[in-house]
Amino acid sequence: MEAAEGWSNKPMVDIPSADTLSTKMALLVIARCGFGLSFDWRSPPIGPDGEMSVQEALRLLTDSYIISMMIPKWIQYLPFPGFAQIRRSNDVFLTFMEHEIAVRKEEVRACSESSEERIDAFTMLVRANEQERGKLRLSDEEVIGNVFILLFAGHGE
């Protein structure tokens, strides 16, 4: 963090808003400890559009969750820049999580005989879901919803 922010060679650093840094730090800690995701301070994972980082997408989603829940879907598709940004951040987050779920499912299946599986909340959720049969098994969308709640609970302000 110190080197990435350019603070290494400065005797004193002025931080006008600690909110941005503390939010980024919280996401990094939650992502690593709870989900085994390796986000880098300097270069976070970028979504499929090549422009928005997963961190930025999550920040926008947490900042706009009330709007997304209260406004009907059809209004969210009106041509307003704010709505387009919310939709794009949702797409980036969903694409990233769908990829991560697929990776974890593969790891869970491959590690069924070995003990080299990751030990984090996300992997345990995917493993438990893969072992579940019948009506109690969650869809990938439901797993993503649970992950979002866990990230939001730890990342929201």
PDB file of C-alpha atoms in Angstrom:
ATOM      1  CA  MET A   1       0.000   0.000   0.000  1.00  0.00           C
ATOM      2  CA  GLU A   2       2.733   2.415   0.969  1.00  0.00           C
ATOM      3  CA  ALA A   3       4.699   1.936  -2.247  1.00  0.00           C
ATOM      4  CA  ALA A   4       1.594   1.763  -4.462  1.00  0.00           C
ATOM      5  CA  GLU A   5       0.309   5.074  -3.132  1.00  0.00           C
ATOM      6  CA  GLY A   6       3.743   6.706  -3.555  1.00  0.00           C
ATOM      7  CA  TRP A   7       4.307   7.294   0.151  1.00  0.00           C
ATOM      8  CA  SER A   8       7.618   5.424   0.522  1.00  0.00           C
ATOM      9  CA  ASN A   9       9.959   8.379   0.159  1.00  0.00           C
ATOM     10  CA  LYS A  10       7.804  11.043   1.780  1.00  0.00           C
ATOM     11  CA  PRO A  11       8.425  12.126   5.372  1.00  0.00           C
ATOM     12  CA  MET A  12       4.738  13.123   5.761  1.00  0.00           C
ATOM     13  CA  VAL A  13       1.659  12.128   3.811  1.00  0.00           C
ATOM     14  CA  ASP A  14      -1.547  14.141   3.508  1.00  0.00           C
ATOM     15  CA  ILE A  15      -4.648  11.966   3.252  1.00  0.00           C
ATOM     16  CA  PRO A  16      -7.678  14.169   2.557  1.00  0.00           C
ATOM     17  CA  SER A  17     -10.136  11.272   2.853  1.00  0.00           C
ATOM     18  CA  ALA A  18      -9.342   8.067   4.655  1.00  0.00           C
ATOM     19  CA  ASP A  19     -12.663   6.622   3.491  1.00  0.00           C
ATOM     20  CA  THR A  20     -11.367   5.545   0.084  1.00  0.00           C
ATOM     21  CA  LEU A  21      -8.295   3.864   1.521  1.00  0.00           C
ATOM     22  CA  SER A  22     -10.117   2.163   4.386  1.00  0.00           C
ATOM     23  CA  THR A  23     -12.836   0.869   2.041  1.00  0.00           C
ATOM     24  CA  LYS A  24     -10.209  -0.535  -0.316  1.00  0.00           C
ATOM     25  CA  MET A  25      -8.315  -2.110   2.593  1.00  0.00           C
ATOM     26  CA  ALA A  26     -11.513  -3.672   3.982  1.00  0.00           C
ATOM     27  CA  LEU A  27     -12.332  -5.207   0.603  1.00  0.00           C
ATOM     28  CA  LEU A  28      -8.823  -6.626   0.260  1.00  0.00           C
ATOM     29  CA  VAL A  29      -8.924  -8.211   3.720  1.00  0.00           C
ATOM     30  CA  ILE A  30     -12.443  -9.620   3.300  1.00  0.00           C
ATOM     31  CA  ALA A  31     -11.687 -10.891  -0.198  1.00  0.00           C
ATOM     32  CA  ARG A  32      -8.498 -12.653   0.906  1.00  0.00           C
ATOM     33  CA  CYS A  33      -9.583 -14.056   4.266  1.00  0.00           C
ATOM     34  CA  GLY A  34     -13.205 -14.856   3.538  1.00  0.00           C
ATOM     35  CA  PHE A  35     -13.009 -15.766  -0.114  1.00  0.00           C
ATOM     36  CA  GLY A  36      -9.404 -16.655  -0.876  1.00  0.00           C
ATOM     37  CA  LEU A  37      -9.358 -14.033  -3.639  1.00  0.00           C
ATOM     38  CA  SER A  38      -6.024 -12.367  -4.300  1.00  0.00           C
ATOM     39  CA  PHE A  39      -6.747  -8.756  -5.121  1.00  0.00           C
ATOM     40  CA  ASP A  40      -3.700  -6.575  -5.539  1.00  0.00           C
ATOM     41  CA  TRP A  41      -3.608  -3.044  -4.120  1.00  0.00           C
ATOM     42  CA  ARG A  42      -2.047  -1.612  -7.245  1.00  0.00           C
ATOM     43  CA  SER A  43      -3.846  -3.579  -9.952  1.00  0.00           C
ATOM     44  CA  PRO A  44      -7.188  -5.108  -8.944  1.00  0.00           C
ATOM     45  CA  PRO A  45      -8.844  -7.650 -11.242  1.00  0.00           C
ATOM     46  CA  ILE A  46     -10.467  -5.971 -14.233  1.00  0.00           C
ATOM     47  CA  GLY A  47     -13.869  -7.010 -15.506  1.00  0.00           C
ATOM     48  CA  PRO A  48     -14.602  -8.349 -18.973  1.00  0.00           C
ATOM     49  CA  ASP A  49     -15.148  -4.862 -20.368  1.00  0.00           C
ATOM     50  CA  GLY A  50     -11.485  -4.113 -19.621  1.00  0.00           C
ATOM     51  CA  GLU A  51     -12.358  -0.828 -17.952  1.00  0.00           C
ATOM     52  CA  MET A  52     -14.003  -1.365 -14.574  1.00  0.00           C
ATOM     53  CA  SER A  53     -12.244  -3.195 -11.766  1.00  0.00           C
ATOM     54  CA  VAL A  54     -14.106  -5.687  -9.623  1.00  0.00           C
ATOM     55  CA  GLN A  55     -13.379  -3.441  -6.630  1.00  0.00           C
ATOM     56  CA  GLU A  56     -14.972  -0.466  -8.388  1.00  0.00           C
ATOM     57  CA  ALA A  57     -17.953  -2.585  -9.439  1.00  0.00           C
ATOM     58  CA  LEU A  58     -18.497  -3.731  -5.852  1.00  0.00           C
ATOM     59  CA  ARG A  59     -18.167  -0.163  -4.567  1.00  0.00           C
ATOM     60  CA  LEU A  60     -20.763   1.067  -7.073  1.00  0.00           C
ATOM     61  CA  LEU A  61     -23.098  -1.800  -6.209  1.00  0.00           C
ATOM     62  CA  THR A  62     -22.878  -1.144  -2.486  1.00  0.00           C
ATOM     63  CA  ASP A  63     -23.359   2.594  -3.032  1.00  0.00           C
ATOM     64  CA  SER A  64     -26.439   2.050  -5.211  1.00  0.00           C
ATOM     65  CA  TYR A  65     -28.112  -0.973  -3.642  1.00  0.00           C
ATOM     66  CA  ILE A  66     -31.110   1.030  -2.374  1.00  0.00           C
ATOM     67  CA  ILE A  67     -31.710   2.482  -5.843  1.00  0.00           C
ATOM     68  CA  SER A  68     -31.468  -0.969  -7.404  1.00  0.00           C
ATOM     69  CA  MET A  69     -33.911  -2.465  -4.908  1.00  0.00           C
ATOM     70  CA  MET A  70     -36.469   0.347  -4.855  1.00  0.00           C
ATOM     71  CA  ILE A  71     -36.724   1.272  -8.535  1.00  0.00           C
ATOM     72  CA  PRO A  72     -38.484  -1.098 -10.933  1.00  0.00           C
ATOM     73  CA  LYS A  73     -36.205  -2.902 -13.399  1.00  0.00           C
ATOM     74  CA  TRP A  74     -37.732  -1.218 -16.455  1.00  0.00           C
ATOM     75  CA  ILE A  75     -36.807   2.221 -15.096  1.00  0.00           C
ATOM     76  CA  GLN A  76     -33.228   1.066 -14.572  1.00  0.00           C
ATOM     77  CA  TYR A  77     -32.979   0.526 -18.345  1.00  0.00           C
ATOM     78  CA  LEU A  78     -33.831   4.131 -19.181  1.00  0.00           C
ATOM     79  CA  PRO A  79     -30.911   5.945 -20.837  1.00  0.00           C
ATOM     80  CA  PHE A  80     -29.514   7.720 -17.793  1.00  0.00           C
ATOM     81  CA  PRO A  81     -25.748   7.526 -17.168  1.00  0.00           C
ATOM     82  CA  GLY A  82     -26.154   6.518 -13.507  1.00  0.00           C
ATOM     83  CA  PHE A  83     -28.347   3.559 -14.383  1.00  0.00           C
ATOM     84  CA  ALA A  84     -25.965   2.461 -17.142  1.00  0.00           C
ATOM     85  CA  GLN A  85     -23.082   2.534 -14.664  1.00  0.00           C
ATOM     86  CA  ILE A  86     -25.042   0.461 -12.139  1.00  0.00           C
ATOM     87  CA  ARG A  87     -25.920  -2.107 -14.818  1.00  0.00           C
ATOM     88  CA  ARG A  88     -22.309  -2.263 -15.982  1.00  0.00           C
ATOM     89  CA  SER A  89     -21.007  -2.717 -12.418  1.00  0.00           C
ATOM     90  CA  ASN A  90     -23.551  -5.495 -11.889  1.00  0.00           C
ATOM     91  CA  ASP A  91     -22.400  -7.206 -15.104  1.00  0.00           C
ATOM     92  CA  VAL A  92     -18.727  -6.949 -14.088  1.00  0.00           C
ATOM     93  CA  PHE A  93     -19.396  -8.355 -10.619  1.00  0.00           C
ATOM     94  CA  LEU A  94     -21.624 -11.188 -11.895  1.00  0.00           C
ATOM     95  CA  THR A  95     -19.156 -12.207 -14.604  1.00  0.00           C
ATOM     96  CA  PHE A  96     -16.299 -12.234 -12.088  1.00  0.00           C
ATOM     97  CA  MET A  97     -18.303 -14.276  -9.565  1.00  0.00           C
ATOM     98  CA  GLU A  98     -19.534 -16.756 -12.194  1.00  0.00           C
ATOM     99  CA  HIS A  99     -15.912 -17.347 -13.186  1.00  0.00           C
ATOM    100  CA  GLU A 100     -14.829 -17.751  -9.539  1.00  0.00           C
ATOM    101  CA  ILE A 101     -17.656 -20.213  -8.845  1.00  0.00           C
ATOM    102  CA  ALA A 102     -16.651 -22.285 -11.870  1.00  0.00           C
ATOM    103  CA  VAL A 103     -13.023 -22.287 -10.690  1.00  0.00           C
ATOM    104  CA  ARG A 104     -14.039 -23.325  -7.150  1.00  0.00           C
ATOM    105  CA  LYS A 105     -16.331 -26.084  -8.395  1.00  0.00           C
ATOM    106  CA  GLU A 106     -13.463 -27.480 -10.425  1.00  0.00           C
ATOM    107  CA  GLU A 107     -11.115 -27.250  -7.422  1.00  0.00           C
ATOM    108  CA  VAL A 108     -13.678 -28.936  -5.151  1.00  0.00           C
ATOM    109  CA  ARG A 109     -14.139 -31.779  -7.632  1.00  0.00           C
ATOM    110  CA  ALA A 110     -10.379 -32.153  -8.158  1.00  0.00           C
ATOM    111  CA  CYS A 111      -9.583 -32.062  -4.442  1.00  0.00           C
ATOM    112  CA  SER A 112     -12.220 -34.544  -3.341  1.00  0.00           C
ATOM    113  CA  GLU A 113      -9.520 -37.131  -2.652  1.00  0.00           C
ATOM    114  CA  SER A 114      -6.772 -34.789  -1.442  1.00  0.00           C
ATOM    115  CA  SER A 115      -6.580 -32.344   1.434  1.00  0.00           C
ATOM    116  CA  GLU A 116      -5.075 -29.478  -0.542  1.00  0.00           C
ATOM    117  CA  GLU A 117      -8.342 -27.597  -0.910  1.00  0.00           C
ATOM    118  CA  ARG A 118      -8.608 -23.938   0.010  1.00  0.00           C
ATOM    119  CA  ILE A 119     -10.090 -23.212   3.402  1.00  0.00           C
ATOM    120  CA  ASP A 120     -12.191 -20.066   3.143  1.00  0.00           C
ATOM    121  CA  ALA A 121     -15.894 -19.231   3.455  1.00  0.00           C
ATOM    122  CA  PHE A 122     -16.451 -19.081  -0.288  1.00  0.00           C
ATOM    123  CA  THR A 123     -14.893 -22.487  -0.990  1.00  0.00           C
ATOM    124  CA  MET A 124     -16.785 -24.032   1.928  1.00  0.00           C
ATOM    125  CA  LEU A 125     -20.052 -22.626   0.544  1.00  0.00           C
ATOM    126  CA  VAL A 126     -19.315 -24.005  -2.927  1.00  0.00           C
ATOM    127  CA  ARG A 127     -18.208 -27.388  -1.491  1.00  0.00           C
ATOM    128  CA  ALA A 128     -21.320 -27.699   0.694  1.00  0.00           C
ATOM    129  CA  ASN A 129     -23.486 -26.770  -2.263  1.00  0.00           C
ATOM    130  CA  GLU A 130     -21.766 -29.310  -4.537  1.00  0.00           C
ATOM    131  CA  GLN A 131     -22.356 -32.033  -1.943  1.00  0.00           C
ATOM    132  CA  GLU A 132     -26.019 -31.110  -1.538  1.00  0.00           C
ATOM    133  CA  ARG A 133     -28.634 -32.941  -3.580  1.00  0.00           C
ATOM    134  CA  GLY A 134     -32.273 -32.202  -4.201  1.00  0.00           C
ATOM    135  CA  LYS A 135     -34.265 -29.102  -3.466  1.00  0.00           C
ATOM    136  CA  LEU A 136     -31.791 -27.673  -0.939  1.00  0.00           C
ATOM    137  CA  ARG A 137     -29.035 -27.244  -3.531  1.00  0.00           C
ATOM    138  CA  LEU A 138     -28.425 -23.610  -4.472  1.00  0.00           C
ATOM    139  CA  SER A 139     -28.187 -22.361  -8.035  1.00  0.00           C
ATOM    140  CA  ASP A 140     -25.096 -20.381  -9.014  1.00  0.00           C
ATOM    141  CA  GLU A 141     -27.230 -17.220  -8.833  1.00  0.00           C
ATOM    142  CA  GLU A 142     -28.172 -18.050  -5.234  1.00  0.00           C
ATOM    143  CA  VAL A 143     -24.515 -18.683  -4.345  1.00  0.00           C
ATOM    144  CA  ILE A 144     -23.614 -15.302  -5.866  1.00  0.00           C
ATOM    145  CA  GLY A 145     -26.403 -13.693  -3.842  1.00  0.00           C
ATOM    146  CA  ASN A 146     -25.024 -15.191  -0.642  1.00  0.00           C
ATOM    147  CA  VAL A 147     -21.502 -14.081  -1.529  1.00  0.00           C
ATOM    148  CA  PHE A 148     -22.740 -10.552  -2.262  1.00  0.00           C
ATOM    149  CA  ILE A 149     -24.469 -10.404   1.118  1.00  0.00           C
ATOM    150  CA  LEU A 150     -21.275 -11.535   2.865  1.00  0.00           C
ATOM    151  CA  LEU A 151     -19.145  -9.034   0.916  1.00  0.00           C
ATOM    152  CA  PHE A 152     -21.674  -6.267   1.403  1.00  0.00           C
ATOM    153  CA  ALA A 153     -21.990  -6.921   5.120  1.00  0.00           C
ATOM    154  CA  GLY A 154     -18.234  -6.616   5.555  1.00  0.00           C
ATOM    155  CA  HIS A 155     -17.577  -3.980   2.916  1.00  0.00           C
ATOM    156  CA  GLY A 156     -20.547  -1.631   3.226  1.00  0.00           C
ATOM    157  CA  GLU A 157     -20.322   1.560   5.189  1.00  0.00           C
TER     158      GLU A 157
END
